[in-house]
PDB file of C-alpha atoms in Angstrom:
ATOM      1  CA  UNK A  74       0.036  -0.047  -0.411  1.00 41.00           C
ATOM      2  CA  UNK A  75       1.490   3.471  -1.096  1.00 44.00           C
ATOM      3  CA  UNK A  76       0.492   6.490   1.065  1.00 44.00           C
ATOM      4  CA  UNK A  77      -0.217   9.390  -0.471  1.00 53.00           C
ATOM      5  CA  UNK A  78       2.169  12.428   0.670  1.00 57.00           C
ATOM      6  CA  UNK A  79       0.853  15.433   2.398  1.00 74.00           C
ATOM      7  CA  UNK A  80       1.189  18.423   0.155  1.00 89.00           C
ATOM      8  CA  UNK A  81       3.598  20.830   0.925  1.00 94.00           C
ATOM      9  CA  UNK A  82       2.379  24.165   3.230  1.00 97.00           C
ATOM     10  CA  UNK A  83       2.821  27.561   2.519  1.00 98.00           C
ATOM     11  CA  UNK A  84       1.768  29.816   5.486  1.00 98.00           C
ATOM     12  CA  UNK A  85       0.855  33.363   4.827  1.00 98.00           C
ATOM     13  CA  UNK A  86       0.877  35.233   7.033  1.00 97.00           C
ATOM     14  CA  UNK A  87      -2.396  37.723   7.860  1.00 97.00           C
ATOM     15  CA  UNK A  88      -3.004  40.849   9.483  1.00 95.00           C
ATOM     16  CA  UNK A  89      -5.451  43.845   9.379  1.00 94.00           C
ATOM     17  CA  UNK A  90      -4.681  46.434   6.440  1.00 94.00           C
ATOM     18  CA  UNK A  91      -2.136  43.938   4.438  1.00 95.00           C
ATOM     19  CA  UNK A  92      -2.486  44.863   0.451  1.00 95.00           C
ATOM     20  CA  UNK A  93      -4.266  42.368  -0.972  1.00 96.00           C
ATOM     21  CA  UNK A  94      -1.812  41.798  -3.900  1.00 96.00           C
ATOM     22  CA  UNK A  95       1.197  41.306  -1.758  1.00 96.00           C
ATOM     23  CA  UNK A  96      -0.608  38.096  -0.717  1.00 97.00           C
ATOM     24  CA  UNK A  97      -2.989  37.184  -3.545  1.00 97.00           C
ATOM     25  CA  UNK A  98       0.244  38.097  -6.243  1.00 97.00           C
ATOM     26  CA  UNK A  99       2.575  35.437  -4.897  1.00 98.00           C
ATOM     27  CA  UNK A 100      -0.239  32.668  -4.199  1.00 98.00           C
ATOM     28  CA  UNK A 101      -1.547  32.875  -7.338  1.00 97.00           C
ATOM     29  CA  UNK A 102       2.133  31.794  -8.429  1.00 98.00           C
ATOM     30  CA  UNK A 103       2.721  29.357  -6.170  1.00 98.00           C
ATOM     31  CA  UNK A 104      -0.865  28.160  -6.058  1.00 97.00           C
ATOM     32  CA  UNK A 105      -0.978  27.199 -10.062  1.00 97.00           C
ATOM     33  CA  UNK A 106       2.226  24.577  -8.874  1.00 97.00           C
ATOM     34  CA  UNK A 107       0.671  21.300  -9.435  1.00 95.00           C
ATOM     35  CA  UNK A 108      -2.728  22.456 -11.176  1.00 95.00           C
ATOM     36  CA  UNK A 109      -2.210  24.844 -13.917  1.00 95.00           C
ATOM     37  CA  UNK A 110       1.578  23.360 -14.334  1.00 95.00           C
ATOM     38  CA  UNK A 111       0.972  19.376 -12.829  1.00 95.00           C
ATOM     39  CA  UNK A 112       4.755  18.129 -13.333  1.00 94.00           C
ATOM     40  CA  UNK A 113       4.847  19.698  -9.599  1.00 95.00           C
ATOM     41  CA  UNK A 114       3.623  18.942  -6.525  1.00 94.00           C
ATOM     42  CA  UNK A 115       0.933  20.825  -5.290  1.00 96.00           C
ATOM     43  CA  UNK A 116       1.267  23.611  -2.456  1.00 96.00           C
ATOM     44  CA  UNK A 117      -1.348  23.596   0.253  1.00 97.00           C
ATOM     45  CA  UNK A 118      -1.743  27.514   1.075  1.00 97.00           C
ATOM     46  CA  UNK A 119      -2.660  28.498   4.844  1.00 98.00           C
ATOM     47  CA  UNK A 120      -3.448  31.640   5.685  1.00 98.00           C
ATOM     48  CA  UNK A 121      -2.402  32.458   9.678  1.00 98.00           C
ATOM     49  CA  UNK A 122      -2.346  35.163  12.210  1.00 97.00           C
ATOM     50  CA  UNK A 123      -2.090  36.196  16.078  1.00 96.00           C
ATOM     51  CA  UNK A 124      -5.860  35.494  16.489  1.00 96.00           C
ATOM     52  CA  UNK A 125      -8.156  33.280  14.092  1.00 97.00           C
ATOM     53  CA  UNK A 126     -11.445  35.405  12.112  1.00 97.00           C
ATOM     54  CA  UNK A 127     -11.400  37.516   9.823  1.00 97.00           C
ATOM     55  CA  UNK A 128      -8.775  40.112   8.402  1.00 96.00           C
ATOM     56  CA  UNK A 129      -9.425  42.530   6.242  1.00 95.00           C
ATOM     57  CA  UNK A 130      -6.800  44.065   3.300  1.00 95.00           C
ATOM     58  CA  UNK A 131      -6.303  47.674   2.687  1.00 93.00           C
ATOM     59  CA  UNK A 132      -8.681  47.737  -0.490  1.00 94.00           C
ATOM     60  CA  UNK A 133     -11.152  45.896   1.377  1.00 95.00           C
ATOM     61  CA  UNK A 134     -11.210  42.224   0.702  1.00 94.00           C
ATOM     62  CA  UNK A 135     -11.605  40.350   3.511  1.00 95.00           C
ATOM     63  CA  UNK A 136      -9.507  36.797   4.168  1.00 96.00           C
ATOM     64  CA  UNK A 137     -11.084  34.399   6.690  1.00 96.00           C
ATOM     65  CA  UNK A 138      -7.778  32.970   8.800  1.00 98.00           C
ATOM     66  CA  UNK A 139      -8.805  29.796  10.321  1.00 98.00           C
ATOM     67  CA  UNK A 140      -4.794  29.101  12.245  1.00 98.00           C
ATOM     68  CA  UNK A 141      -2.603  30.270  14.456  1.00 98.00           C
ATOM     69  CA  UNK A 142       0.958  31.072  14.405  1.00 97.00           C
ATOM     70  CA  UNK A 143       0.704  28.379  17.262  1.00 97.00           C
ATOM     71  CA  UNK A 144      -0.811  25.920  15.190  1.00 97.00           C
ATOM     72  CA  UNK A 145       3.052  25.896  12.857  1.00 96.00           C
ATOM     73  CA  UNK A 146       4.371  23.081  14.838  1.00 95.00           C
ATOM     74  CA  UNK A 147       1.754  21.092  13.125  1.00 96.00           C
ATOM     75  CA  UNK A 148       1.808  22.637   9.534  1.00 97.00           C
ATOM     76  CA  UNK A 149       5.134  22.783   9.271  1.00 96.00           C
ATOM     77  CA  UNK A 150       5.321  24.898   6.356  1.00 97.00           C
ATOM     78  CA  UNK A 151       7.841  24.849   4.024  1.00 97.00           C
ATOM     79  CA  UNK A 152       7.801  27.910   3.127  1.00 98.00           C
ATOM     80  CA  UNK A 153       6.308  31.178   5.195  1.00 98.00           C
ATOM     81  CA  UNK A 154       5.052  34.838   3.032  1.00 98.00           C
ATOM     82  CA  UNK A 155       5.105  37.855   4.648  1.00 98.00           C
ATOM     83  CA  UNK A 156       2.953  40.752   3.166  1.00 96.00           C
ATOM     84  CA  UNK A 157       3.312  44.555   3.601  1.00 95.00           C
ATOM     85  CA  UNK A 158       0.422  46.927   3.610  1.00 91.00           C
ATOM     86  CA  UNK A 159      -0.596  49.973   5.870  1.00 87.00           C
ATOM     87  CA  UNK A 160      -0.833  47.538   8.925  1.00 81.00           C
ATOM     88  CA  UNK A 161       2.779  47.057   8.478  1.00 79.00           C
ATOM     89  CA  UNK A 162       3.528  50.678   8.517  1.00 78.00           C
ATOM     90  CA  UNK A 163       0.866  51.702  11.363  1.00 75.00           C
ATOM     91  CA  UNK A 164       1.419  49.678  14.049  1.00 77.00           C
ATOM     92  CA  UNK A 165       2.602  46.051  13.425  1.00 86.00           C
ATOM     93  CA  UNK A 166       6.173  47.310  13.977  1.00 85.00           C
ATOM     94  CA  UNK A 167       5.429  48.502  17.594  1.00 85.00           C
ATOM     95  CA  UNK A 168       3.303  44.989  18.141  1.00 91.00           C
ATOM     96  CA  UNK A 169       5.635  43.138  20.799  1.00 94.00           C
ATOM     97  CA  UNK A 170       3.473  39.850  20.492  1.00 95.00           C
ATOM     98  CA  UNK A 171       3.425  40.023  16.402  1.00 95.00           C
ATOM     99  CA  UNK A 172       7.080  40.161  16.494  1.00 96.00           C
ATOM    100  CA  UNK A 173       7.604  37.540  18.581  1.00 97.00           C
ATOM    101  CA  UNK A 174       5.576  35.797  17.159  1.00 97.00           C
ATOM    102  CA  UNK A 175       6.633  36.433  13.716  1.00 97.00           C
ATOM    103  CA  UNK A 176       9.870  35.555  14.986  1.00 97.00           C
ATOM    104  CA  UNK A 177       9.518  32.388  15.716  1.00 97.00           C
ATOM    105  CA  UNK A 178       7.252  31.553  12.623  1.00 97.00           C
ATOM    106  CA  UNK A 179      10.386  32.625  10.872  1.00 97.00           C
ATOM    107  CA  UNK A 180      12.919  30.799  12.305  1.00 96.00           C
ATOM    108  CA  UNK A 181      15.110  28.951   9.512  1.00 95.00           C
ATOM    109  CA  UNK A 182      15.611  25.779  11.596  1.00 95.00           C
ATOM    110  CA  UNK A 183      12.219  25.173  11.105  1.00 95.00           C
ATOM    111  CA  UNK A 184      10.999  26.935   8.160  1.00 97.00           C
ATOM    112  CA  UNK A 185      13.212  26.358   4.903  1.00 97.00           C
ATOM    113  CA  UNK A 186      12.494  29.272   3.049  1.00 98.00           C
ATOM    114  CA  UNK A 187      11.378  32.892   4.263  1.00 98.00           C
ATOM    115  CA  UNK A 188       9.473  35.482   1.601  1.00 98.00           C
ATOM    116  CA  UNK A 189       8.583  38.732   2.393  1.00 98.00           C
ATOM    117  CA  UNK A 190       6.807  41.204   0.015  1.00 98.00           C
ATOM    118  CA  UNK A 191       7.538  44.951   0.273  1.00 96.00           C
ATOM    119  CA  UNK A 192       7.084  46.189   3.689  1.00 95.00           C
ATOM    120  CA  UNK A 193       6.610  42.659   4.967  1.00 96.00           C
ATOM    121  CA  UNK A 194      10.848  42.916   4.707  1.00 97.00           C
ATOM    122  CA  UNK A 195      10.506  45.450   7.472  1.00 96.00           C
ATOM    123  CA  UNK A 196       8.081  43.034   9.932  1.00 96.00           C
ATOM    124  CA  UNK A 197      10.844  40.619   9.042  1.00 97.00           C
ATOM    125  CA  UNK A 198      13.558  43.013   9.912  1.00 97.00           C
ATOM    126  CA  UNK A 199      12.047  43.744  12.716  1.00 96.00           C
ATOM    127  CA  UNK A 200      12.217  39.868  14.338  1.00 97.00           C
ATOM    128  CA  UNK A 201      15.737  39.981  13.633  1.00 97.00           C
ATOM    129  CA  UNK A 202      16.291  37.637  10.920  1.00 97.00           C
ATOM    130  CA  UNK A 203      17.415  39.661   8.775  1.00 98.00           C
ATOM    131  CA  UNK A 204      20.501  40.514  10.709  1.00 98.00           C
ATOM    132  CA  UNK A 205      23.571  40.389   8.086  1.00 97.00           C
ATOM    133  CA  UNK A 206      21.501  39.729   5.265  1.00 98.00           C
ATOM    134  CA  UNK A 207      20.581  41.583   1.931  1.00 98.00           C
ATOM    135  CA  UNK A 208      16.839  42.584   1.466  1.00 98.00           C
ATOM    136  CA  UNK A 209      14.987  44.754  -0.258  1.00 98.00           C
ATOM    137  CA  UNK A 210      11.579  46.436   0.500  1.00 96.00           C
ATOM    138  CA  UNK A 211       8.661  49.339  -1.337  1.00 95.00           C
ATOM    139  CA  UNK A 212      10.977  51.967  -2.587  1.00 94.00           C
ATOM    140  CA  UNK A 213       8.244  54.788  -2.163  1.00 92.00           C
ATOM    141  CA  UNK A 214       8.463  53.607   1.967  1.00 92.00           C
ATOM    142  CA  UNK A 215      12.611  53.272   1.536  1.00 93.00           C
ATOM    143  CA  UNK A 216      13.036  55.873   4.259  1.00 92.00           C
ATOM    144  CA  UNK A 217      10.584  54.898   6.665  1.00 93.00           C
ATOM    145  CA  UNK A 218      11.754  51.031   6.366  1.00 94.00           C
ATOM    146  CA  UNK A 219      15.785  52.198   7.051  1.00 95.00           C
ATOM    147  CA  UNK A 220      14.289  54.490   9.932  1.00 94.00           C
ATOM    148  CA  UNK A 221      12.055  51.408  11.466  1.00 94.00           C
ATOM    149  CA  UNK A 222      14.464  49.072  11.093  1.00 95.00           C
ATOM    150  CA  UNK A 223      18.162  50.792  12.249  1.00 95.00           C
ATOM    151  CA  UNK A 224      20.089  49.150  14.215  1.00 96.00           C
ATOM    152  CA  UNK A 225      18.653  45.749  13.207  1.00 97.00           C
ATOM    153  CA  UNK A 226      21.469  45.202  10.497  1.00 97.00           C
ATOM    154  CA  UNK A 227      19.603  44.629   7.329  1.00 97.00           C
ATOM    155  CA  UNK A 228      22.063  45.294   4.457  1.00 98.00           C
ATOM    156  CA  UNK A 229      19.378  46.850   2.092  1.00 97.00           C
ATOM    157  CA  UNK A 230      19.512  46.873  -1.117  1.00 96.00           C
ATOM    158  CA  UNK A 231      17.737  50.206  -2.606  1.00 93.00           C
ATOM    159  CA  UNK A 232      17.962  48.944  -6.638  1.00 94.00           C
ATOM    160  CA  UNK A 233      16.552  45.467  -6.408  1.00 97.00           C
ATOM    161  CA  UNK A 234      13.151  44.068  -8.033  1.00 97.00           C
ATOM    162  CA  UNK A 235      13.928  41.312  -5.358  1.00 97.00           C
ATOM    163  CA  UNK A 236      16.764  40.095  -3.730  1.00 98.00           C
ATOM    164  CA  UNK A 237      17.226  36.054  -3.837  1.00 98.00           C
ATOM    165  CA  UNK A 238      19.381  34.677  -0.877  1.00 98.00           C
ATOM    166  CA  UNK A 239      18.514  31.297  -0.825  1.00 97.00           C
ATOM    167  CA  UNK A 240      21.324  28.167  -1.396  1.00 96.00           C
ATOM    168  CA  UNK A 241      20.730  24.705  -2.783  1.00 96.00           C
ATOM    169  CA  UNK A 242      22.402  22.291  -0.619  1.00 95.00           C
ATOM    170  CA  UNK A 243      24.283  18.985  -1.619  1.00 94.00           C
ATOM    171  CA  UNK A 244      21.201  17.026  -1.167  1.00 93.00           C
ATOM    172  CA  UNK A 245      19.104  19.397  -3.727  1.00 92.00           C
ATOM    173  CA  UNK A 246      17.079  21.331  -0.621  1.00 95.00           C
ATOM    174  CA  UNK A 247      16.450  24.879  -0.946  1.00 97.00           C
ATOM    175  CA  UNK A 248      16.611  26.989   1.948  1.00 97.00           C
ATOM    176  CA  UNK A 249      17.078  31.062   2.718  1.00 98.00           C
ATOM    177  CA  UNK A 250      15.524  34.192   1.969  1.00 98.00           C
ATOM    178  CA  UNK A 251      13.783  36.079  -0.779  1.00 98.00           C
ATOM    179  CA  UNK A 252      12.120  39.347  -0.929  1.00 98.00           C
ATOM    180  CA  UNK A 253      10.389  41.587  -2.746  1.00 98.00           C
ATOM    181  CA  UNK A 254      10.449  45.266  -3.527  1.00 97.00           C
ATOM    182  CA  UNK A 255       6.881  46.722  -3.642  1.00 94.00           C
ATOM    183  CA  UNK A 256       3.561  45.150  -3.856  1.00 92.00           C
ATOM    184  CA  UNK A 257       3.830  43.482  -7.684  1.00 95.00           C
ATOM    185  CA  UNK A 258       7.310  42.621  -7.456  1.00 97.00           C
ATOM    186  CA  UNK A 259       5.877  40.141  -5.483  1.00 97.00           C
ATOM    187  CA  UNK A 260       4.694  38.288  -8.260  1.00 98.00           C
ATOM    188  CA  UNK A 261       8.106  38.123  -9.655  1.00 97.00           C
ATOM    189  CA  UNK A 262       9.692  37.230  -6.468  1.00 98.00           C
ATOM    190  CA  UNK A 263       7.462  34.235  -6.456  1.00 98.00           C
ATOM    191  CA  UNK A 264       8.389  33.388  -9.903  1.00 98.00           C
ATOM    192  CA  UNK A 265      12.028  33.795  -8.474  1.00 98.00           C
ATOM    193  CA  UNK A 266      11.021  31.343  -6.456  1.00 98.00           C
ATOM    194  CA  UNK A 267       9.473  29.027  -8.480  1.00 98.00           C
ATOM    195  CA  UNK A 268      12.532  28.833 -10.775  1.00 97.00           C
ATOM    196  CA  UNK A 269      14.828  27.845  -7.441  1.00 97.00           C
ATOM    197  CA  UNK A 270      12.797  25.289  -6.623  1.00 97.00           C
ATOM    198  CA  UNK A 271      11.875  23.771  -9.814  1.00 96.00           C
ATOM    199  CA  UNK A 272      13.880  25.383 -12.353  1.00 96.00           C
ATOM    200  CA  UNK A 273      13.554  27.521 -15.313  1.00 97.00           C
ATOM    201  CA  UNK A 274      11.196  25.802 -17.686  1.00 97.00           C
ATOM    202  CA  UNK A 275       8.482  25.731 -14.534  1.00 97.00           C
ATOM    203  CA  UNK A 276       8.793  29.197 -14.250  1.00 97.00           C
ATOM    204  CA  UNK A 277       8.290  29.934 -17.255  1.00 97.00           C
ATOM    205  CA  UNK A 278       5.256  27.750 -17.781  1.00 97.00           C
ATOM    206  CA  UNK A 279       4.082  29.306 -14.544  1.00 97.00           C
ATOM    207  CA  UNK A 280       4.402  32.738 -16.287  1.00 97.00           C
ATOM    208  CA  UNK A 281       3.025  31.584 -19.534  1.00 97.00           C
ATOM    209  CA  UNK A 282       0.107  29.587 -17.290  1.00 97.00           C
ATOM    210  CA  UNK A 283      -1.068  33.083 -15.018  1.00 97.00           C
ATOM    211  CA  UNK A 284      -0.135  35.294 -18.222  1.00 97.00           C
ATOM    212  CA  UNK A 285       2.296  36.809 -16.556  1.00 96.00           C
ATOM    213  CA  UNK A 286       5.691  39.002 -18.070  1.00 95.00           C
ATOM    214  CA  UNK A 287       8.301  37.315 -16.129  1.00 94.00           C
ATOM    215  CA  UNK A 288      11.090  39.668 -15.700  1.00 94.00           C
ATOM    216  CA  UNK A 289      14.555  36.999 -14.533  1.00 94.00           C
ATOM    217  CA  UNK A 290      16.131  40.150 -13.717  1.00 96.00           C
ATOM    218  CA  UNK A 291      16.503  41.399 -10.346  1.00 96.00           C
ATOM    219  CA  UNK A 292      18.246  44.661 -11.420  1.00 94.00           C
ATOM    220  CA  UNK A 293      15.322  45.520 -13.433  1.00 94.00           C
ATOM    221  CA  UNK A 294      13.879  47.767 -11.205  1.00 94.00           C
ATOM    222  CA  UNK A 295      11.996  50.567 -12.450  1.00 91.00           C
ATOM    223  CA  UNK A 296      11.039  52.261  -9.180  1.00 92.00           C
ATOM    224  CA  UNK A 297      14.448  52.612  -7.336  1.00 87.00           C
ATOM    225  CA  UNK A 298      16.369  55.932  -8.302  1.00 73.00           C
ATOM    226  CA  UNK A 299      18.759  56.045 -10.930  1.00 62.00           C
ATOM    227  CA  UNK A 300      21.587  57.118  -9.461  1.00 50.00           C
ATOM    228  CA  UNK A 301      22.031  54.404  -6.911  1.00 44.00           C
ATOM    229  CA  UNK A 302      24.574  51.784  -7.999  1.00 39.00           C
ATOM    230  CA  UNK A 303      23.379  48.122  -8.085  1.00 39.00           C
ATOM    231  CA  UNK A 304      25.543  45.920  -5.254  1.00 36.00           C
ATOM    232  CA  UNK A 305      25.937  42.619  -5.576  1.00 38.00           C
ATOM    233  CA  UNK A 306      24.628  40.834  -2.481  1.00 39.00           C
ATOM    234  CA  UNK A 307      27.009  39.154  -0.015  1.00 35.00           C
ATOM    235  CA  UNK A 308      27.693  35.164  -1.305  1.00 40.00           C
ATOM    236  CA  UNK A 309      26.377  32.424   1.102  1.00 39.00           C
ATOM    237  CA  UNK A 310      27.409  28.893  -0.279  1.00 44.00           C
ATOM    238  CA  UNK A 311      25.587  28.413  -3.550  1.00 47.00           C
ATOM    239  CA  UNK A 312      22.984  30.710  -4.800  1.00 53.00           C
ATOM    240  CA  UNK A 313      19.495  29.423  -6.251  1.00 56.00           C
ATOM    241  CA  UNK A 314      19.543  31.467  -9.288  1.00 55.00           C
TER     242      UNK A 314
END
């Protein structure tokens, strides 16, 4: 008798006033795997929050959350996705309970891949998980992010559509951090994550299936100031590109 393995889990962090595209853009890409792109495993997408119940995005879209951060040890996510939004700017950086829950949720020992979209990288930085790691964020909120995360030791890259700090070990396991610029950049980041996990052909097929023009160049960032000079991220072993 053959036992079917459970679908790998993506834990999606939710809070009030998140940006809808920051969640639903990347999850539309990752959720296409195993469905629109049947050659690879399907992922189970699970919203998580401090408390169960409905959470409303900045745009008015409500998401119902059935799992809290306390459920993560049972869910065993392969990926945790942290979105941005006005909630991340207005009150969450000073919410000690949320930051501590996020810190525990984003422990690389338990979760191989941590992804952050837009100002979600600011929340991730406040947990200390990005110390010494290259990352990017929403360019429209750049000054606020740097001020808010002062002392957290993040190697912020201003000129980057996304920053890939994923590595692949000798056994082929992908792990690490990947962060994107503002909102819509999360879609390109998600495709870069698909490419890191499953290869370029699957990433391009996913882009075609979702009718998205995949920008494969993380340095192509039209929203960063032109006078900024791109600095390649620090090397941490064999990177997944």
